[in-house]
Amino acid sequence: MATPEIKHDLYIQFGNEYGPEEEQAVIDVLRKNAPTSGAACVQFEKEFAAYCGTTYARCVSNGTAALFLSMVGIGIQPGDRVITTPMTWIATAAAAATLGAEIDFVDVDPETFNLDPARIEEKITPKTKAIIPVHLYGQCCDMDAILDIAGRHGIAVVEDACHTVGGAYKGRKAGSFGVTGCFSFHEQKNMATLGEGGMITTSNPDVFERIALYRSHCTRVYGTSTKYCSLDETRFPKGKRFWWQDFDDTGYNFRMTDIQAAVGSIQLRKLDDFNQRRIRNAARITEGLRDVPGLQLPVVRPECLHVFHLYPVVLDPEKFGVNKEDFIYRMLHERGVKVGAHYIPLHWTTAFRKRGYGPGQFPVADQAGERLVTLPINPRMTDEAIDYLIESVRAMQG
Ligand SMILES: *Cc1c(COP(=O)(O)O)cnc(C)c1O
């Protein structure tokens, strides 16, 4: 079957938009020789921390680096255990796993697909060092319950807020609850910094210091603060001053460039508007699909500002008449609409089968893996495109 003419930008599922302000910012930084970790980065960090309500923010090369550095920042060691959800992008679990930690998955809530707090405590062992709640699809986890459990057991909470920049729980922004908050500005996320980018937020000065060091080779050169090795007077007598850069330890290079940061500052100013348009578009999709039998539409918790990074729908193959695979295939080939599947549960993947996991271990996540699809959503969608999307989903009913 030939793919029909692509209609209404619905082949591109997600992402945001850039305007003339971003174009100008790129040119302005380019004319200053496009530095890395310069004034634009410092500015973006200040604005981002203020937006989230944290003391510090540090920009990084991507969301994976934000998660990895958070694990380094809280001191994750080989043999430690980290609790997270199987319903996420692999980066969430890979950060701790690549540092030698064991991952303990916990099943998710059947309405929000976020970590189910009621199932966390049974997974805690003396080796458990962190819980990584993922604010999935744009909606925060039940943070009161998660922080209470973590607090009672002395475990760090690291938020994976990659889906939920600008989202909130009880009026507080995602990324301001845990020891750190991790953000991605990948091209598909709610705000973007030229394809790749990320941010770590924290209000803990010690964790911030470690993250800042390991992000850039454990050297203290950043912005205006510089610390070099003290003068070795035995080798270099007074008067013949010789300074060299010192490194506290071996670290990494997960820096962001100033061109990305300058674009990030502008995207951050537009973020609330992008998110309002997503929320509005999601409401229109929900309105249009509400009466279709066999579809479980997104549930918005009253205490959350859900910023709809994705629009998840669970298909009941009996009541709706089509299963997930056929739905994805037919939406693409008959309607030109690209439907996603976020996510293949991590316990199904080869990476975690090697670690003793397999399908069937987490019933709610397993069912989501079999039945959950994600419809296109982004701030650029026109009402016409949304109505075409609704009509297309309705046309699939068996
Ligand atoms: C995108 C994403 C990441 C990783 O971010 P990158 O910038 O792609 O490295 C981590 N966790 C979740 C839930 C994500 O969606």
XYZ file of N, CA, C and O in Angstrom, residues 170-303:
536
model
N 1.261 20.456 42.662
C 0.835 21.323 43.763
C 1.494 22.699 43.675
O 1.989 23.241 44.665
N 1.562 23.234 42.466
C 2.080 24.586 42.265
C 3.588 24.704 42.209
O 4.110 25.781 41.928
N 4.308 23.608 42.479
C 5.778 23.653 42.399
C 6.252 23.015 41.103
O 5.742 21.978 40.685
N 7.265 23.612 40.504
C 7.745 23.152 39.199
C 8.476 21.810 39.279
O 9.207 21.541 40.247
N 8.294 20.985 38.279
C 9.083 19.764 38.122
C 10.557 20.140 38.145
O 10.947 21.170 37.603
N 11.359 19.306 38.779
C 12.794 19.577 38.871
C 13.180 20.290 40.147
O 14.363 20.512 40.401
N 12.179 20.646 40.988
C 12.494 21.361 42.234
C 12.240 20.492 43.464
O 12.346 20.956 44.583
N 11.893 19.211 43.268
C 11.544 18.332 44.391
C 12.711 17.457 44.835
O 12.913 17.239 46.015
N 13.439 16.922 43.888
C 14.486 15.957 44.204
C 15.789 16.637 44.591
O 15.889 17.866 44.603
N 16.794 15.794 44.898
C 18.146 16.338 45.107
C 18.557 17.043 43.811
O 19.139 18.124 43.833
N 18.239 16.413 42.677
C 18.435 17.087 41.389
C 17.205 16.862 40.514
O 16.431 15.926 40.729
N 17.064 17.732 39.512
C 16.090 17.550 38.445
C 16.854 17.499 37.130
O 17.806 18.259 36.935
N 16.451 16.573 36.254
C 17.175 16.381 34.995
C 16.267 16.728 33.827
O 15.136 16.230 33.743
N 16.777 17.555 32.913
C 15.993 18.026 31.767
C 16.732 17.743 30.471
O 17.959 17.729 30.436
N 15.959 17.546 29.413
C 16.502 17.372 28.066
C 15.929 18.448 27.161
O 14.734 18.752 27.237
N 16.784 19.001 26.317
C 16.324 19.946 25.291
C 16.580 19.356 23.898
O 16.922 20.070 22.966
N 16.452 18.053 23.801
C 16.504 17.346 22.515
C 15.424 17.916 21.593
O 14.419 18.434 22.080
N 15.624 17.799 20.326
C 14.700 18.426 19.362
C 13.243 18.004 19.536
O 12.345 18.727 19.129
N 12.993 16.838 20.127
C 11.609 16.386 20.277
C 10.949 16.868 21.561
O 9.775 16.618 21.786
N 11.690 17.524 22.451
C 11.135 17.867 23.764
C 10.377 19.206 23.719
O 10.354 19.880 22.693
N 9.768 19.586 24.847
C 8.882 20.759 24.851
C 9.606 22.069 24.607
O 8.993 23.039 24.163
N 10.892 22.162 24.945
C 11.737 23.264 24.482
C 13.056 22.649 24.037
O 13.434 21.573 24.518
N 13.734 23.303 23.105
C 14.889 22.644 22.488
C 16.031 23.629 22.280
O 15.822 24.836 22.154
N 17.251 23.079 22.293
C 18.441 23.890 22.063
C 19.227 23.307 20.884
O 20.280 22.717 21.067
N 18.651 23.412 19.700
C 19.332 23.053 18.458
C 19.666 21.566 18.368
O 20.786 21.189 18.027
N 18.706 20.737 18.675
C 18.893 19.297 18.455
C 19.263 18.527 19.713
O 18.727 17.458 19.965
N 20.203 19.060 20.476
C 20.623 18.399 21.717
C 20.738 19.454 22.818
O 20.881 20.637 22.525
N 20.755 18.999 24.051
C 20.956 19.909 25.174
C 20.307 19.361 26.432
O 19.466 18.459 26.359
N 20.723 19.881 27.576
C 20.138 19.426 28.834
C 20.465 20.365 29.973
O 21.232 21.325 29.806
N 19.845 20.109 31.131
C 20.050 20.957 32.307
C 19.872 20.119 33.561
O 19.046 19.201 33.586
N 20.645 20.453 34.589
C 20.461 19.863 35.919
C 20.096 20.992 36.867
O 20.772 22.021 36.878
N 19.038 20.784 37.648
C 18.688 21.757 38.683
C 18.940 21.124 40.047
O 18.773 19.912 40.220
N 19.325 21.941 41.010
C 19.483 21.468 42.387
C 19.520 22.667 43.319
O 19.844 23.780 42.893
N 19.214 22.420 44.596
C 19.401 23.457 45.602
C 20.406 22.997 46.647
O 20.558 23.627 47.689
N 21.092 21.889 46.354
C 22.072 21.331 47.292
C 23.484 21.752 46.864
O 23.967 21.325 45.822
N 24.153 22.593 47.659
C 25.449 23.133 47.227
C 26.525 22.062 47.035
O 27.356 22.180 46.121
N 26.529 21.032 47.871
C 27.576 19.998 47.736
C 27.374 19.174 46.473
O 28.325 18.868 45.755
N 26.110 18.810 46.225
C 25.811 18.046 45.005
C 26.112 18.911 43.780
O 26.694 18.438 42.792
N 25.761 20.175 43.861
C 26.037 21.067 42.727
C 27.527 21.137 42.444
O 27.964 21.074 41.294
N 28.314 21.246 43.493
C 29.775 21.342 43.299
C 30.312 20.092 42.593
O 31.106 20.181 41.658
N 29.866 18.921 43.038
C 30.343 17.685 42.401
C 29.912 17.618 40.936
O 30.695 17.257 40.059
N 28.659 17.969 40.688
C 28.154 17.930 39.311
C 28.937 18.901 38.434
O 29.364 18.564 37.329
N 29.144 20.100 38.950
C 29.865 21.115 38.178
C 31.280 20.637 37.870
O 31.786 20.812 36.756
N 31.923 19.996 38.844
C 33.297 19.519 38.632
C 33.341 18.399 37.589
O 34.087 18.475 36.613
N 32.553 17.355 37.828
C 32.635 16.187 36.939
C 32.134 16.496 35.532
O 32.515 15.839 34.572
N 31.305 17.509 35.401
C 30.812 17.879 34.077
C 31.951 18.317 33.161
O 31.903 18.171 31.942
N 32.967 18.920 33.761
C 34.032 19.495 32.938
C 35.401 19.140 33.509
O 36.116 19.981 34.027
N 35.738 17.849 33.446
C 37.074 17.352 33.795
C 37.536 17.702 35.200
O 38.742 17.797 35.456
N 36.585 17.908 36.105
C 36.940 18.180 37.499
C 37.906 19.349 37.638
O 38.791 19.370 38.509
N 37.741 20.316 36.756
C 38.524 21.540 36.883
C 37.577 22.653 37.271
O 36.377 22.567 37.023
N 38.101 23.659 37.936
C 37.222 24.681 38.496
C 37.134 25.928 37.632
O 36.708 26.971 38.098
N 37.574 25.815 36.383
C 37.472 26.970 35.500
C 36.055 27.024 34.946
O 35.621 26.120 34.252
N 35.303 28.053 35.311
C 33.960 28.213 34.748
C 33.522 29.650 34.930
O 33.691 30.220 36.013
N 32.954 30.220 33.933
C 32.495 31.604 34.019
C 33.664 32.486 34.427
O 34.652 32.582 33.702
N 33.598 33.051 35.642
C 34.694 33.915 36.080
C 35.531 33.272 37.172
O 36.579 33.787 37.534
N 35.044 32.126 37.727
C 35.787 31.549 38.853
C 36.887 30.616 38.352
O 36.650 29.706 37.563
N 38.098 30.854 38.818
C 39.238 30.061 38.356
C 40.062 29.654 39.564
O 40.346 30.455 40.427
N 40.397 28.379 39.637
C 41.347 27.950 40.665
C 42.449 27.145 39.985
O 42.173 26.163 39.310
N 43.643 27.596 40.135
C 44.766 26.867 39.576
C 45.549 26.216 40.711
O 45.355 26.521 41.880
N 46.444 25.326 40.358
C 47.373 24.768 41.324
C 48.110 25.889 42.026
O 48.453 26.884 41.402
N 48.367 25.694 43.310
C 49.180 26.707 43.983
C 50.612 26.612 43.454
O 51.044 25.581 42.944
N 51.320 27.692 43.620
C 52.682 27.778 43.107
C 53.584 26.773 43.831
O 53.583 26.698 45.055
N 54.279 25.970 43.083
C 55.230 25.034 43.684
C 56.564 25.762 43.818
O 57.335 25.869 42.870
N 56.798 26.275 45.033
C 57.948 27.170 45.212
C 59.273 26.430 45.210
O 60.321 27.032 45.048
N 59.229 25.104 45.412
C 60.503 24.379 45.377
C 61.003 24.272 43.938
O 62.197 24.355 43.681
N 60.049 24.117 43.018
C 60.462 23.972 41.619
C 60.547 25.309 40.910
O 61.306 25.468 39.963
N 59.712 26.251 41.343
C 59.660 27.534 40.643
C 59.899 28.648 41.645
O 58.964 29.079 42.318
N 61.133 29.063 41.796
C 61.447 30.076 42.805
C 60.657 31.360 42.607
O 60.201 31.648 41.503
N 60.457 32.058 43.727
C 59.700 33.311 43.729
C 60.157 34.223 42.611
O 61.342 34.328 42.331
N 59.192 34.860 42.019
C 59.552 35.785 40.936
C 59.325 35.135 39.586
O 58.845 35.765 38.662
N 59.610 33.838 39.508
C 59.345 33.130 38.250
C 58.040 32.369 38.424
O 58.023 31.173 38.677
N 56.912 33.084 38.310
C 55.617 32.483 38.608
C 55.181 31.558 37.475
O 55.205 31.933 36.321
N 54.800 30.385 37.829
C 54.341 29.409 36.837
C 53.093 28.738 37.384
O 53.143 28.063 38.401
N 51.977 28.962 36.723
C 50.698 28.421 37.190
C 50.231 27.364 36.218
O 50.468 27.461 35.036
N 49.601 26.407 36.737
C 48.982 25.454 35.827
C 47.628 25.034 36.370
O 47.360 25.173 37.556
N 46.830 24.550 35.462
C 45.454 24.211 35.813
C 45.445 22.922 36.616
O 46.158 21.976 36.262
N 44.612 22.858 37.643
C 44.543 21.642 38.447
C 43.222 20.903 38.169
O 42.234 21.494 37.747
N 43.264 19.590 38.444
C 42.091 18.731 38.277
C 41.891 17.960 39.569
O 42.805 17.253 40.001
N 40.717 18.086 40.194
C 40.472 17.410 41.466
C 40.371 15.896 41.294
O 40.611 15.144 42.230
N 39.960 15.483 40.105
C 39.780 14.048 39.825
C 39.659 13.925 38.303
O 39.685 14.934 37.594
N 39.503 12.685 37.817
C 39.236 12.520 36.383
C 37.720 12.638 36.184
O 36.946 11.986 36.880
N 37.329 13.472 35.246
C 35.899 13.684 35.009
C 35.552 13.536 33.537
O 36.175 12.738 32.830
N 34.556 14.298 33.102
C 33.994 14.127 31.761
C 33.893 15.481 31.064
O 34.139 16.524 31.677
N 33.504 15.466 29.810
C 33.118 16.705 29.141
C 31.672 16.578 28.700
O 31.371 15.921 27.709
N 30.766 17.174 29.485
C 29.331 17.190 29.154
C 28.860 18.637 29.075
O 27.816 18.994 29.611
N 29.663 19.496 28.427
C 29.342 20.922 28.404
C 28.350 21.255 27.285
O 28.184 20.498 26.339
N 27.733 22.436 27.437
C 26.844 22.982 26.406
C 27.552 24.164 25.751
O 28.376 24.820 26.383
N 27.204 24.448 24.497
C 27.803 25.602 23.831
C 26.947 26.848 24.076
O 25.763 26.760 24.400
N 27.574 28.014 23.874
C 26.850 29.278 24.066
C 25.755 29.477 23.017
O 24.740 30.126 23.304
N 25.943 28.957 21.832
C 24.880 29.079 20.817
C 23.631 28.340 21.307
O 22.519 28.868 21.245
N 23.826 27.154 21.831
C 22.676 26.406 22.367
C 22.029 27.153 23.529
O 20.803 27.239 23.623
N 22.862 27.682 24.427
C 22.330 28.351 25.620
C 21.570 29.623 25.244
O 20.525 29.920 25.838
N 22.083 30.359 24.262
C 21.400 31.594 23.848
C 20.019 31.253 23.286
O 19.034 31.943 23.563
N 19.941 30.161 22.528
C 18.645 29.697 22.017
C 17.775 29.212 23.180
O 16.571 29.481 23.225
N 18.397 28.547 24.144
C 17.675 28.044 25.312
C 16.997 29.163 26.096
O 15.857 29.016 26.540
N 17.687 30.288 26.257
C 17.095 31.425 26.988
C 15.823 31.904 26.301
O 14.836 32.245 26.968
N 15.853 31.940 24.982
C 14.664 32.399 24.238
C 13.550 31.351 24.315
O 12.389 31.685 24.551
N 13.925 30.096 24.160
C 12.922 29.025 24.260
C 12.264 29.025 25.648
O 11.060 28.795 25.758
N 13.052 29.291 26.673
C 12.504 29.312 28.033
C 11.462 30.424 28.168
O 10.429 30.231 28.821
N 11.723 31.563 27.535
C 10.748 32.659 27.577
C 9.444 32.266 26.865
O 8.377 32.756 27.202
N 9.551 31.401 25.868
C 8.365 30.980 25.119
C 7.687 29.746 25.706
O 6.610 29.342 25.250
N 8.371 29.107 26.668
C 7.944 27.778 27.116
C 6.495 27.742 27.613
O 5.739 26.842 27.247
N 6.108 28.704 28.452
C 4.748 28.653 29.008
C 3.706 28.733 27.890
O 2.668 28.069 27.951
N 4.005 29.517 26.872
C 3.081 29.604 25.735
C 3.059 28.282 24.953
O 1.975 27.788 24.602
N 4.244 27.703 24.698
C 4.280 26.382 24.035
C 3.417 25.391 24.813
O 2.616 24.651 24.250
N 3.617 25.375 26.136
C 2.908 24.394 26.963
C 1.406 24.657 26.988
O 0.608 23.717 26.943
N 1.005 25.940 27.033
C -0.427 26.258 26.994
C -1.061 25.755 25.696
O -2.181 25.247 25.690
N -0.322 25.892 24.597
C -0.851 25.401 23.315
C -0.954 23.876 23.304
O -1.905 23.304 22.769
N 0.021 23.204 23.909
C -0.056 21.739 24.026
C -1.287 21.326 24.844
O -1.997 20.388 24.484
N -1.488 22.028 25.969
C -2.607 21.698 26.864
C -3.934 21.884 26.121
O -4.841 21.043 26.193
N -4.022 22.969 25.376
C -5.221 23.266 24.598
C -5.426 22.206 23.510
O -6.539 21.701 23.319
N -4.347 21.843 22.821
C -4.451 20.838 21.761
C -4.852 19.479 22.339
O -5.670 18.764 21.756
N -4.282 19.151 23.494
C -4.634 17.884 24.145
C -6.115 17.876 24.504
O -6.808 16.864 24.319
N -6.618 19.005 25.005
C -8.035 19.086 25.390
C -8.922 18.869 24.163
O -9.965 18.203 24.243
N -8.513 19.411 23.030
C -9.311 19.250 21.804
C -9.316 17.789 21.337
O -10.349 17.265 20.918
N -8.138 17.127 21.456
C -8.078 15.707 21.075
C -8.979 14.895 22.008
O -9.768 14.045 21.566
N -8.873 15.158 23.302
C -9.671 14.425 24.291
C -11.165 14.608 24.022
O -11.935 13.641 24.052
N -11.561 15.850 23.743
C -12.955 16.134 23.434
C -13.417 15.316 22.234
O -14.498 14.711 22.247
N -12.563 15.240 21.219
C -12.929 14.560 19.976
C -12.957 13.041 20.080
O -13.544 12.375 19.223
N -12.285 12.488 21.085
C -12.192 11.023 21.184
C -12.945 10.458 22.385
O -13.010 9.238 22.566
N -13.497 11.351 23.194
C -14.090 10.951 24.476
C -15.095 9.797 24.359
O -15.136 8.903 25.189
N -15.907 9.807 23.315
C -16.984 8.813 23.216
C -16.591 7.557 22.440
O -17.436 6.691 22.212
N -15.314 7.444 22.043
C -14.925 6.261 21.252
C -14.723 5.078 22.198
O -13.945 5.170 23.146
N -15.451 3.959 21.958
C -15.294 2.814 22.869
C -13.906 2.187 22.742
O -13.317 2.164 21.659
N -13.379 1.731 23.893
C -12.112 0.992 23.866
C -10.875 1.854 23.874
O -9.772 1.348 23.661
N -11.014 3.166 24.112
C -9.843 4.031 24.211
C -9.728 4.566 25.636
O -10.690 5.142 26.155
N -8.576 4.367 26.259
C -8.306 5.017 27.555
C -7.483 6.263 27.277
O -6.335 6.191 26.860
N -8.098 7.433 27.499
C -7.457 8.720 27.198
C -6.676 9.203 28.432
O -6.882 8.689 29.530
N -5.787 10.180 28.258
C -4.957 10.618 29.397
C -5.788 11.143 30.563
O -6.792 11.834 30.360
N -5.348 10.803 31.764
C -5.982 11.263 32.994
C -5.101 12.373 33.573
O -3.912 12.170 33.788
N -5.689 13.544 33.782
C -4.933 14.648 34.373
C -5.289 14.739 35.845
O -6.448 14.939 36.203
N -4.277 14.573 36.690
C -4.506 14.655 38.140
C -4.711 16.112 38.557
O -3.991 16.987 38.066
N -5.683 16.358 39.458
C -5.994 17.759 39.799
C -4.810 18.529 40.398
O -4.734 19.743 40.250
N -3.872 17.823 41.036
C -2.750 18.533 41.663
C -1.615 18.804 40.665
O -0.591 19.378 41.031
